[in-house]
Short mmCIF file of C-alpha atoms and ligand atoms in Angstrom, two decimals:
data_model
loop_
_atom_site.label_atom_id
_atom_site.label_comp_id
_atom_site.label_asym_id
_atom_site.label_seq_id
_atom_site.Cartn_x
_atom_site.Cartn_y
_atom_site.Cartn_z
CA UNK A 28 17.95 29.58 -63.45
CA UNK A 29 20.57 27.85 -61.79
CA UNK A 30 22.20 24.78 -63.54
CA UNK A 31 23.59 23.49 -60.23
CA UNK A 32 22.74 20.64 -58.45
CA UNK A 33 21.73 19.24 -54.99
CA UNK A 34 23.79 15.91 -53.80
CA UNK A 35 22.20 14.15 -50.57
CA UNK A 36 22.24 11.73 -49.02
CA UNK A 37 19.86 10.68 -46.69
CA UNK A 38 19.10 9.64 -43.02
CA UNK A 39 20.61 11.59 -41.14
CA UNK A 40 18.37 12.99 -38.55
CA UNK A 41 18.53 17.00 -38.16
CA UNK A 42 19.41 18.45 -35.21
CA UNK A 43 20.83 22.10 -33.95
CA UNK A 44 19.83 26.19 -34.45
CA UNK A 45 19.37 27.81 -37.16
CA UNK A 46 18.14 31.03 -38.00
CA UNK A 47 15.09 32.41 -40.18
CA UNK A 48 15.32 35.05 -42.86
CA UNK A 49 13.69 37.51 -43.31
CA UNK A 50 10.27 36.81 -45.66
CA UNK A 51 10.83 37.21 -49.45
CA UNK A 52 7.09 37.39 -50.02
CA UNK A 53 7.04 40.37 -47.83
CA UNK A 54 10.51 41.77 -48.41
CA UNK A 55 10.10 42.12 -52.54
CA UNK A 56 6.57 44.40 -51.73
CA UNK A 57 8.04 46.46 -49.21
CA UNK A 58 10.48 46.93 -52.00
CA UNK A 59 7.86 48.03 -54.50
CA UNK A 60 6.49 50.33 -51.65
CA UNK A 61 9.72 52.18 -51.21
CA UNK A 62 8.26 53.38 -54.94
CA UNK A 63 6.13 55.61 -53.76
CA UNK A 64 7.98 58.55 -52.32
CA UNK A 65 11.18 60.31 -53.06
CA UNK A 66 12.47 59.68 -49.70
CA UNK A 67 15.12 56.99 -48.79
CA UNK A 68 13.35 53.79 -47.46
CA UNK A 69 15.43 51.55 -44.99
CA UNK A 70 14.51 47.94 -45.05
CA UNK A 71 16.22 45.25 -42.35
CA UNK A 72 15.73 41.47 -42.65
CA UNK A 73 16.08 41.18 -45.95
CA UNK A 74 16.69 37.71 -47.44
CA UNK A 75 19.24 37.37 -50.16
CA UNK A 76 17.38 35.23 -52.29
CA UNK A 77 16.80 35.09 -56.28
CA UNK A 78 13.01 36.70 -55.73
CA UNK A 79 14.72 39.92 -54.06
CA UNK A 80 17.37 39.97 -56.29
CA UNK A 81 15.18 39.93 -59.51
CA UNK A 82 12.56 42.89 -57.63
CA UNK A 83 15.61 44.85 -56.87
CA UNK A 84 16.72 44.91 -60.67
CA UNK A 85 13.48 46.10 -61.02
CA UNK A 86 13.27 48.48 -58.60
CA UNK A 87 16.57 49.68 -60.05
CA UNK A 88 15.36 49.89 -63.76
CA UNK A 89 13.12 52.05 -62.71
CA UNK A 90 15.64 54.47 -60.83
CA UNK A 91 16.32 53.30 -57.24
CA UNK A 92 19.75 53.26 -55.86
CA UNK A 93 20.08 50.87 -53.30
CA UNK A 94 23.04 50.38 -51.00
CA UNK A 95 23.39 47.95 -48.43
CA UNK A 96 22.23 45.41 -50.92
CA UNK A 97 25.27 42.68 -49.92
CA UNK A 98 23.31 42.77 -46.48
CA UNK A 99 20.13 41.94 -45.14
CA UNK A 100 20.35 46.18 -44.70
CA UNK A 101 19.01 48.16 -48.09
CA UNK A 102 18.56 51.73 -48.54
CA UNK A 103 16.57 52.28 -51.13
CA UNK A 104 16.31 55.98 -52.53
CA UNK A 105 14.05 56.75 -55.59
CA UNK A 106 14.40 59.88 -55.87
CA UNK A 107 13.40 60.45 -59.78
CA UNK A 108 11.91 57.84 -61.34
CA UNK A 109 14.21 57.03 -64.43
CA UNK A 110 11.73 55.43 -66.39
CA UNK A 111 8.50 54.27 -66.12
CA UNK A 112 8.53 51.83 -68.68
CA UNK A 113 9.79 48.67 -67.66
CA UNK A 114 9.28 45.76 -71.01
CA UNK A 115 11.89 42.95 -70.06
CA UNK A 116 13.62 42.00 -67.19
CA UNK A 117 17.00 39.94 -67.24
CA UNK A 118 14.51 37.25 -64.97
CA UNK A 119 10.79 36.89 -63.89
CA UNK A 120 8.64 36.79 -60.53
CA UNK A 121 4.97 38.06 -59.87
CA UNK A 122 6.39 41.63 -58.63
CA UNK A 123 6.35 43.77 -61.13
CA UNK A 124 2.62 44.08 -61.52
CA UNK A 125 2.43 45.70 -58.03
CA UNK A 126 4.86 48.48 -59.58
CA UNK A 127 1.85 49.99 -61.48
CA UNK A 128 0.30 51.69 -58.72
CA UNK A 129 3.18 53.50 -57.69
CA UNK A 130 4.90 54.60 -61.00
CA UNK A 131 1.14 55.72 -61.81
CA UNK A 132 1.21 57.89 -59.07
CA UNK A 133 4.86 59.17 -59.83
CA UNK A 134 4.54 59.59 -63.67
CA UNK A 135 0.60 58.84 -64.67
CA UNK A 136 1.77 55.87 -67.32
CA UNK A 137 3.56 53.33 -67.10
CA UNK A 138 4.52 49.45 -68.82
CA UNK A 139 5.90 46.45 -66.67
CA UNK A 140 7.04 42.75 -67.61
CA UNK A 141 3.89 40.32 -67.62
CA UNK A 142 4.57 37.93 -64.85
CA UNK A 143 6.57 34.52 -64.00
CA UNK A 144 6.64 32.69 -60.78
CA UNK A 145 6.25 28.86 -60.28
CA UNK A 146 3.80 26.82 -62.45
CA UNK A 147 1.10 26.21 -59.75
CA UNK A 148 -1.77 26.71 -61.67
CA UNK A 149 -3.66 29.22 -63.82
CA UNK A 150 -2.82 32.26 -62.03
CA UNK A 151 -4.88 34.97 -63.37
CA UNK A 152 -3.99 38.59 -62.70
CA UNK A 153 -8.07 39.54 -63.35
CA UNK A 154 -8.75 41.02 -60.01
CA UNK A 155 -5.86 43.52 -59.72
CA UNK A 156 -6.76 44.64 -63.30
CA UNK A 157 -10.71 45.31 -62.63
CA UNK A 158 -9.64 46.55 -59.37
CA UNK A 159 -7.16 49.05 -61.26
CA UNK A 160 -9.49 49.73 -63.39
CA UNK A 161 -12.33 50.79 -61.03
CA UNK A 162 -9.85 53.02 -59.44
CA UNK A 163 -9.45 54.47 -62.89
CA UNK A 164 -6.63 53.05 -64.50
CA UNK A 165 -6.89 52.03 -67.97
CA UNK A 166 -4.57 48.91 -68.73
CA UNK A 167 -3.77 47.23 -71.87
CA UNK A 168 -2.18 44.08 -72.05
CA UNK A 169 0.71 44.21 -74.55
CA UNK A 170 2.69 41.07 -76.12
CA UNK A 171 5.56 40.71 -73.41
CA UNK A 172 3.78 43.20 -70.63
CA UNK A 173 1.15 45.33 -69.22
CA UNK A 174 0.83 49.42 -70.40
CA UNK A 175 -1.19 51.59 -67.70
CA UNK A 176 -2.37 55.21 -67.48
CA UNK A 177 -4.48 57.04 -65.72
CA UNK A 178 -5.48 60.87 -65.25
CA UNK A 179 -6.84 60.65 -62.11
CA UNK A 180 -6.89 57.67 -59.67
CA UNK A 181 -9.56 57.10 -57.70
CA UNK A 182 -11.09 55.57 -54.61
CA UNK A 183 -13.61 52.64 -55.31
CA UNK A 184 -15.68 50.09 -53.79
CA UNK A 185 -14.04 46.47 -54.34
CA UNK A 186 -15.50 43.07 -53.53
CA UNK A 187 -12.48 40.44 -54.73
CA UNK A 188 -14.06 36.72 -55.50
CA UNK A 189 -11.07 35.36 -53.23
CA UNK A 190 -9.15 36.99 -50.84
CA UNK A 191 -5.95 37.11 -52.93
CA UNK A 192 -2.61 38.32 -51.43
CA UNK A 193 -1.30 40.09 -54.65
CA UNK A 194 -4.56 41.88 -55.73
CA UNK A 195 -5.15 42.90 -51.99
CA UNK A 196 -1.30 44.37 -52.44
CA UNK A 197 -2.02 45.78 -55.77
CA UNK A 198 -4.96 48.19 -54.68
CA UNK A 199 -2.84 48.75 -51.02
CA UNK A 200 0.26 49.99 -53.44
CA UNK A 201 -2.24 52.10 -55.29
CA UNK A 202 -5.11 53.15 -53.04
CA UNK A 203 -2.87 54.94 -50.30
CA UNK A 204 -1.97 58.08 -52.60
CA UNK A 205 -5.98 57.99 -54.42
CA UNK A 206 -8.10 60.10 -53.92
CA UNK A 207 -10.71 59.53 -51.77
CA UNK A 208 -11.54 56.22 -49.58
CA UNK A 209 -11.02 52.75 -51.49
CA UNK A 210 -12.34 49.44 -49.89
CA UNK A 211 -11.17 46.30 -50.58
CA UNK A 212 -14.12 43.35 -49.36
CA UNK A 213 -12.98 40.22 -48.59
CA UNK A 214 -8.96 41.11 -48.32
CA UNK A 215 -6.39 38.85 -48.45
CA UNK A 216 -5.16 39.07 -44.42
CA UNK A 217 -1.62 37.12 -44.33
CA UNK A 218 0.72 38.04 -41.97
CA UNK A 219 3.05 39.61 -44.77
CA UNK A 220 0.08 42.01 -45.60
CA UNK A 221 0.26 43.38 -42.40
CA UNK A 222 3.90 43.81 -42.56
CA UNK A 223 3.27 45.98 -45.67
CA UNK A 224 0.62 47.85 -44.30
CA UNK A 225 2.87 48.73 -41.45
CA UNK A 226 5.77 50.24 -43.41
CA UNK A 227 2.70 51.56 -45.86
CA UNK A 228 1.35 53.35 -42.12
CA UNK A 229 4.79 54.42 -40.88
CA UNK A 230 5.57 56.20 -44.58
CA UNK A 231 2.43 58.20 -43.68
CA UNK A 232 -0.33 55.71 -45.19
CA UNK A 233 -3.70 55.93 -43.84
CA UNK A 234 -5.45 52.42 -43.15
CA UNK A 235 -7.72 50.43 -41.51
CA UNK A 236 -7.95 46.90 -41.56
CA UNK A 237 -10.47 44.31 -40.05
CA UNK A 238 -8.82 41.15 -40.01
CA UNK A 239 -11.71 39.38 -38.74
CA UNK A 240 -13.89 40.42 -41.68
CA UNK A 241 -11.73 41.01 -44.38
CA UNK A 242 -11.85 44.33 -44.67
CA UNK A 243 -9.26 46.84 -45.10
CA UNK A 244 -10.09 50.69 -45.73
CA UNK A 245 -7.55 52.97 -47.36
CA UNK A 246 -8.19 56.89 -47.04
CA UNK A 247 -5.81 58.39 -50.10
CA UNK A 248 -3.13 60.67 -48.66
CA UNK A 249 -1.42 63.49 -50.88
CA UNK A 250 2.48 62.48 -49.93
CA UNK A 251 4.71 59.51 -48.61
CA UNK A 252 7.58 59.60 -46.88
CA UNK A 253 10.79 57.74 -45.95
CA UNK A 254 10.43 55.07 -43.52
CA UNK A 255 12.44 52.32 -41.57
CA UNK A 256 10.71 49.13 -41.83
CA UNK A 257 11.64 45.79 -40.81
CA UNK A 258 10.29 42.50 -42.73
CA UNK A 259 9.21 40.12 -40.85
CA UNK A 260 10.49 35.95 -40.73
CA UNK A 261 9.67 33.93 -42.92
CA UNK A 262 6.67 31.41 -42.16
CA UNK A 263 7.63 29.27 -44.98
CA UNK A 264 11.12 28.55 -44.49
CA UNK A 265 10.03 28.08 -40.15
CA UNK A 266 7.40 25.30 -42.07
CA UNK A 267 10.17 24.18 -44.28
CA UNK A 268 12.83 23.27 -41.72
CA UNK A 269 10.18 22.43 -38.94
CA UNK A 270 9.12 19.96 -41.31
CA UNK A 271 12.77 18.95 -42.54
CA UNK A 272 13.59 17.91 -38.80
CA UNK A 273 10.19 16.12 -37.85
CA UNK A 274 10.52 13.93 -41.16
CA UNK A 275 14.15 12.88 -39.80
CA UNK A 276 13.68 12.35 -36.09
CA UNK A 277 15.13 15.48 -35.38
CA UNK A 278 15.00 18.45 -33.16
CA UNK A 279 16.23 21.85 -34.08
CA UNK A 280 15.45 24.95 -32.81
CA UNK A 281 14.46 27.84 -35.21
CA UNK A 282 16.08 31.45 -33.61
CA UNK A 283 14.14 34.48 -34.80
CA UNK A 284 11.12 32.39 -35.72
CA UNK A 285 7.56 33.73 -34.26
CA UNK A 286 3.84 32.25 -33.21
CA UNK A 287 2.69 35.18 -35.50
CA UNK A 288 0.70 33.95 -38.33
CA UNK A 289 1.68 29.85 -37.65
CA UNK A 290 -1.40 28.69 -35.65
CA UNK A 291 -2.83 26.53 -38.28
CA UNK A 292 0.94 24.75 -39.00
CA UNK A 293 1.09 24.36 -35.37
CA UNK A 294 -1.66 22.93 -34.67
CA UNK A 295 -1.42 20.40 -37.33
CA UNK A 296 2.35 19.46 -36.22
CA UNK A 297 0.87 18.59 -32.49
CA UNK A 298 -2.12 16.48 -34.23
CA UNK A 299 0.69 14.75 -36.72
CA UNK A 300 2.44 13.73 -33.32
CA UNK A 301 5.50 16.09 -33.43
CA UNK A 302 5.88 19.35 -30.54
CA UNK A 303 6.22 22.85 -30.66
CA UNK A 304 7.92 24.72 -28.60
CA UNK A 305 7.25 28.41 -28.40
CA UNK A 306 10.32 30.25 -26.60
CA UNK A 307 10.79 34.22 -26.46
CA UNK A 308 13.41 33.83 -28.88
CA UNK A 309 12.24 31.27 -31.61
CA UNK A 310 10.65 28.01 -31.93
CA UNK A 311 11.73 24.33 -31.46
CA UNK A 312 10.49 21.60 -33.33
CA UNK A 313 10.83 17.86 -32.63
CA UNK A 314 9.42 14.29 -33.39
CA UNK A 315 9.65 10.87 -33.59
CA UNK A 316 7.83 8.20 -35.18
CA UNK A 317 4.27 6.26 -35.59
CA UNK A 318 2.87 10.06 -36.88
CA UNK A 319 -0.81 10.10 -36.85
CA UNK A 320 -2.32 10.23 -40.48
CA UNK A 321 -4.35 13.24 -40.85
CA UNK A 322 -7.18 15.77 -43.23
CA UNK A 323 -5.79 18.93 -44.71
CA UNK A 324 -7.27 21.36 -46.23
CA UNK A 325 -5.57 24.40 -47.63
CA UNK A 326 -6.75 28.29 -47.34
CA UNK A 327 -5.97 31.75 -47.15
CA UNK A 328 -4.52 33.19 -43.71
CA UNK A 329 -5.44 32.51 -40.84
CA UNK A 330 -5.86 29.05 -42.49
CA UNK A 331 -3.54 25.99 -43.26
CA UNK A 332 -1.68 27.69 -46.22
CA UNK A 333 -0.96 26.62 -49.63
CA UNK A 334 2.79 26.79 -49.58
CA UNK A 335 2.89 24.10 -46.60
CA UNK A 336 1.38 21.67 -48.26
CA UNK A 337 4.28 19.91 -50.10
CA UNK A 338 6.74 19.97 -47.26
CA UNK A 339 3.95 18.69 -45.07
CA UNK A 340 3.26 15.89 -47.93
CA UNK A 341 6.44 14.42 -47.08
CA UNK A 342 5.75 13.80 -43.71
CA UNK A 343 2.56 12.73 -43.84
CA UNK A 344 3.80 9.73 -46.02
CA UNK A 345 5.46 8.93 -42.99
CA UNK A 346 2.33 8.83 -41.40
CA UNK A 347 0.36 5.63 -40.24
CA UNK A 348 -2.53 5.35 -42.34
CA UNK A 349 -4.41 7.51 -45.01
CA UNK A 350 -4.28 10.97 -44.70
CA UNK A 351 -6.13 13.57 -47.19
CA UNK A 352 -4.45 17.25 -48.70
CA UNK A 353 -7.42 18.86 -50.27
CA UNK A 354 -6.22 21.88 -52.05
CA UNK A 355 -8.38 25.21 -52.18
CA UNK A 356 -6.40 27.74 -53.36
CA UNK A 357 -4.13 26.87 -56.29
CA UNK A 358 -5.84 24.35 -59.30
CA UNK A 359 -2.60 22.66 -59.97
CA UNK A 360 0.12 22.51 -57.44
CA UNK A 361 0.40 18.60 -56.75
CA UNK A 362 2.78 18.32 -59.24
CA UNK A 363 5.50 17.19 -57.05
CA UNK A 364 3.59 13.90 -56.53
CA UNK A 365 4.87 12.10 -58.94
CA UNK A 366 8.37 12.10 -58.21
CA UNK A 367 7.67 11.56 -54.28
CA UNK A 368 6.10 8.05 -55.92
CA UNK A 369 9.09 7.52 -57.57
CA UNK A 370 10.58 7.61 -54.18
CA UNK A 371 8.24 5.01 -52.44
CA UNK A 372 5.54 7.16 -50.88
CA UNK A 373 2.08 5.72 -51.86
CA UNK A 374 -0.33 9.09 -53.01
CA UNK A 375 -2.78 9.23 -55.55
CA UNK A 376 -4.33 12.84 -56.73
CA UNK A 377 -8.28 13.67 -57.70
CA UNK A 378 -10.19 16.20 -59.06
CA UNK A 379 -13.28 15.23 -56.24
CA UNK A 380 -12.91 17.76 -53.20
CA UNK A 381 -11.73 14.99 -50.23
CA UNK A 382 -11.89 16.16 -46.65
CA UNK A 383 -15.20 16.79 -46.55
CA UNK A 384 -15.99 19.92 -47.46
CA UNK A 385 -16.38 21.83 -51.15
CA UNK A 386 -14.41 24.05 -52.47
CA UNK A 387 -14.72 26.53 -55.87
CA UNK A 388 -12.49 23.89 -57.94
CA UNK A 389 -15.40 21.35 -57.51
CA UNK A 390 -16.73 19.87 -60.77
CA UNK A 391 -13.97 20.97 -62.60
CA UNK A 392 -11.14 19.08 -63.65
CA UNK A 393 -8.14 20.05 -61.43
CA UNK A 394 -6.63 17.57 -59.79
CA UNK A 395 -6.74 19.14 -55.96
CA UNK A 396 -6.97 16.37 -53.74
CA UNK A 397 -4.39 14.00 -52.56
CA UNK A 398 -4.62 10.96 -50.42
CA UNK A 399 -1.43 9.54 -48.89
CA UNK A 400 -1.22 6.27 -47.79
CA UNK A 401 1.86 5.41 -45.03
CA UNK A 402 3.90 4.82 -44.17
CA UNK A 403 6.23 3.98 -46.74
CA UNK A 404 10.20 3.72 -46.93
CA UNK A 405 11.53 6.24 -48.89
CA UNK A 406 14.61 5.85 -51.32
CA UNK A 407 17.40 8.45 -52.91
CA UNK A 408 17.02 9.63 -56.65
CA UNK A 409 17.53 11.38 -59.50
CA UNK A 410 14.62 14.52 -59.36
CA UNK A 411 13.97 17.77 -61.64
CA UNK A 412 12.49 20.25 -58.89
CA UNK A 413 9.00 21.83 -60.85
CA UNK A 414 8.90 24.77 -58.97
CA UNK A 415 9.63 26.54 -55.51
CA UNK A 416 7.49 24.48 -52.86
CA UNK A 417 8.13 21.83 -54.65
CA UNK A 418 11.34 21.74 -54.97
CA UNK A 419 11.42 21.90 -50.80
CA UNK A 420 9.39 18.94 -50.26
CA UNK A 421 11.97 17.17 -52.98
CA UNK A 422 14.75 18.04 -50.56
CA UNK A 423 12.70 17.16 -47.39
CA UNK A 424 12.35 14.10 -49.09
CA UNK A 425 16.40 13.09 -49.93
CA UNK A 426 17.39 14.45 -46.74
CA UNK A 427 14.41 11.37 -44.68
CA UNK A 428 15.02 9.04 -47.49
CA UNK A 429 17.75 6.22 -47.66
CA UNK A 430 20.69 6.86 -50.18
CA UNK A 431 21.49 9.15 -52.57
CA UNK A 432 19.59 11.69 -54.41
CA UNK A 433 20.28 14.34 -57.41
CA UNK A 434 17.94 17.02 -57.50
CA UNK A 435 18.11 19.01 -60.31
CA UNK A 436 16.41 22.97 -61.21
CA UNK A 437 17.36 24.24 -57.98
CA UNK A 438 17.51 27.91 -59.05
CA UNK A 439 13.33 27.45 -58.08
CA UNK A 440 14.84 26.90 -54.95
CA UNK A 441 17.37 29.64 -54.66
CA UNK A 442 14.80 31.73 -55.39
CA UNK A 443 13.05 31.01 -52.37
CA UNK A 444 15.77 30.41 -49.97
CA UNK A 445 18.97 31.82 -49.46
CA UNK A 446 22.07 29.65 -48.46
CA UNK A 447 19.69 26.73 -48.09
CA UNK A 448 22.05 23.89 -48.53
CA UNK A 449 24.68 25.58 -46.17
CA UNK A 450 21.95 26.01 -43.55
CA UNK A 451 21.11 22.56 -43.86
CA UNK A 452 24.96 20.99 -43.60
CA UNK A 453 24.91 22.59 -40.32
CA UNK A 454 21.87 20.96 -38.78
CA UNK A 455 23.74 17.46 -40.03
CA UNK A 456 22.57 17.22 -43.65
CA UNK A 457 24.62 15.47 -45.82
CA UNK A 458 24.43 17.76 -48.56
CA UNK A 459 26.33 18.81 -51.69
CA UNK A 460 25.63 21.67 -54.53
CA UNK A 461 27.44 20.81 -57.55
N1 LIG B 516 -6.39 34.72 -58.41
C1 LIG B 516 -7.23 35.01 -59.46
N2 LIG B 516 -7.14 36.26 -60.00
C2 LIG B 516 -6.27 37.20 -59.55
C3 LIG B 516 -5.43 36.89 -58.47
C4 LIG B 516 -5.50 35.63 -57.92
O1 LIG B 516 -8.04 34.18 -59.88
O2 LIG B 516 -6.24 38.31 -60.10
C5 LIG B 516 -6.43 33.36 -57.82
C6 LIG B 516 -5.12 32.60 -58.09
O3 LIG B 516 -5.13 32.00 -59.35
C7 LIG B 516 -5.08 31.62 -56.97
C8 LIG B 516 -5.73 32.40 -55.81
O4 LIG B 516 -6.46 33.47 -56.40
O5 LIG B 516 -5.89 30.53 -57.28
C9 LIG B 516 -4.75 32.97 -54.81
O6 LIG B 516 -3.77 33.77 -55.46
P1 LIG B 516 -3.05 35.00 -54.77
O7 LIG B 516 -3.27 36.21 -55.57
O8 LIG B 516 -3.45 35.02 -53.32
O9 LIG B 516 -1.53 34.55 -54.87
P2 LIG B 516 -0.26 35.42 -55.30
O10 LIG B 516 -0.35 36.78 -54.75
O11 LIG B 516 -0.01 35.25 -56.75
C10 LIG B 516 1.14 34.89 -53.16
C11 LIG B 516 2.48 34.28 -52.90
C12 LIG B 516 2.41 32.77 -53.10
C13 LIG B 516 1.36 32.19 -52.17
C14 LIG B 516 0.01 32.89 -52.41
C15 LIG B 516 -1.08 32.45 -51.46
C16 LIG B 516 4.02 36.00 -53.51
C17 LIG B 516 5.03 36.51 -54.47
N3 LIG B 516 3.45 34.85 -53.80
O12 LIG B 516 0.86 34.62 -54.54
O13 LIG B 516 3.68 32.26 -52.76
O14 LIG B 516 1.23 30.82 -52.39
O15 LIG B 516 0.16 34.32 -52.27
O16 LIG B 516 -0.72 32.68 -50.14
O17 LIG B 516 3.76 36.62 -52.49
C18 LIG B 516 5.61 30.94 -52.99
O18 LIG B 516 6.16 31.71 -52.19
O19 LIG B 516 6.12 29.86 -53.37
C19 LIG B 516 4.29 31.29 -53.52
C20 LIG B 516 3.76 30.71 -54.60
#
């Protein structure tokens, strides 16, 4: 983690182009999926950020060579698989558990890292391992990591309790070289899925998948091939600088950003009071103050998502009124709170289900809700970012509040976003990393 620090200082409005990465959440998987054939894999748009950098140390543990990898340009070539037991990496993300399908298929065992990622919440890994398992996999969870092996995998009926992007990944990385049919009932269907099942497609992968119901067949081919796939922008830095520039006055214009996948954030920036402009060759975002207060409620694609929420936060304390964030699919990620209180904004968090509707964290004792009360001044100061969303609406806060902050733990943010404080500088920021 990064021992660096951001300096800014705030209100300055942002204004300019700037362009999106490619997605990390879809780059590091398309990584992993390069895993399953012996043929060189070419992936454009990748983001140099900490979360590829750590999945291409694993990918290279394993065996890949990668060139290109100063670029947003890889290679990736695995032709032998060096080893298929992987116990500690130098760093952690929630990658390497997608790894087991493929090294599976490649060697029939295999042992990966148990997981990191940000502190959002319990984060259970229970649905990729009874998925797994159905498909034949025996797994047994060792003191630092997972061991797998498996004679034969095999198709299998699935019904997940939540449409979860990783476990809908998992049995994608595994189920296209099974044998027989697998189904996965009520799939996780973000945008970055699709991306995955495209490369998974052009490598020779045979799929089907019904967005509308959630459904996603995979028919088990014998072989993969090479493939030239292209990972698509990011949604959540488009949310994070949209956001950046409406909580500042600004305007900026987002080259390479796309419509696909950002309906819900959309719509919720034209009911805040802020306008989005859809142009062939990215979107432009602008607004000015009295923003309306509004109801949020978090879900999985093609719903408001989870890692908009803080960023969004920020503005909505700028908001005239009380507006509600009701959290559905993470138990704890309103940790930031706190320290955008310490700031001046006015939010309180609950464990009751505001909004209006119920979700499956009712009853217990998560606090899930939040209710924002604006608008309030915002002032500079000293912050330790918690973890990568965060750590965003931390920043989007300094850069709309007045003086000087220090935010602190910003390798959570470098793992999200490359060159973010350079990016920023050249929209106006005032912005410093010491
Ligand atoms: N869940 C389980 N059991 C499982 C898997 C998930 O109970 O086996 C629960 C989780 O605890 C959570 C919910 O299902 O409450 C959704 O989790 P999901 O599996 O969909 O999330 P993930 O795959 O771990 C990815 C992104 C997250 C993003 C979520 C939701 C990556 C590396 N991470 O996580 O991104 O918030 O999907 O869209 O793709 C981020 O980029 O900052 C980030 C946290």
């Amino acid at each position: 983690m990064s021992e660096g620090r951001f300096i800014i200082r705030g209100g300055r409005q942002l204004e300019g182009e700037t362009v999106v990465y490619g997605s990390k959440n879809a780059a590091t998987k398309m990584m992993v999926a390069s895993l399953l054939t012996r043929e060189p894999c070419v992936l454009e748009n990748i983001p140099l950020s900490g979360e590829t950098d750590i999945t291409r140390e694993l990918c290279e543990r394993i065996g890949s060579r990668m060139s290109g990898a100063e670029g947003s340009r890889w290679e990736i070539s695995t032709p032998e698989i060096a080893t298929s037991v992987v116990p500690e990496l130098s760093r952690k993300n929630r990658i390497p558990i997608l790894a087991l399908g493929p090294l599976l298929h490649r060697k029939g065992f295999a042992e990966v890292p148990v997981l990191g990622g940000c502190p959002i919440g319990h984060r259970p890994i229970n649905f990729h391992l009874e998925a797994l398992n159905r498909m034949g996999v025996r797994i047994e969870r060792r003191a630092h990591s997972y061991y797998a092996e498996a004679e034969e995998i095999h198709g299998a009926d699935l019904v997940f309790p939540f449409p979860s992007v990783g476990a809908t990944e998992s049995v994608l990385l595994t189920g296209v070289l099974a044998k027989g049919t697998t189904t996965i009932h009520n799939a996780a269907t973000e945008p970055e899925i699709m991306n995955l099942i495209g490369m998974l497609r052009a490598m020779g992968a045979d799929i089907r998948a019904d967005e509308v119901r959630r459904e996603i067949e995979i028919y088990g081919v014998e072989r993969l091939g090479g493939v030239s796939a292209r990972v698509m922008p990011d949604r959540n830095e488009v949310v994070s600088f949209a956001t950046a520039a409406l909580a500042t006055d600004g305007d900026i214009f987002i080259r390479d950003a796309s419509a696909n996948g950002m309906q819900a954030f959309f719509e919720a920036v034209c009911a805040l009071g802020g306008t989005c402009e859809v142009r062939e060759d990215g979107v432009r975002f602008f607004g000015r103050r009295p923003y309306r207060r509004m109801t949020i409620q978090t879900a999985p694609h093609p719903g408001f998502m989870t890692d908009w929420q803080q960023p969004f936060c920020v503005l909505l304390t700028q908001a005239e009124g009380a507006s509600i964030i009701h959290e559905t699919v993470y138990d704890d990620r309103f940790g930031y709170v706190k320290d955008l209180c310490h700031m001046g904004a006015n939010i309180t968090v609950t464990d009751e289900c505001l909004g209006g509707e119920r979700c499956r964290f009712d009853g217990a004792t998560y606090n899930h809700s939040a209710r924002i009360t604006g608008p309030t001044k915002l002032s500079g100061a000293a912050i330790t970012v918690p973890d990568l969303r965060a750590g965003m609406a931390h920043m989007i806060a300094a850069l709309a509040a007045e003086g000087e902050s220090v935010i602190s733990g910003i390798g959570h943010i470098d793992r999200g976003y490359a060159k973010l404080d350079e990016r920023l500088r050249a929209l106006g920021a005032d912005i410093m990393r010491k």
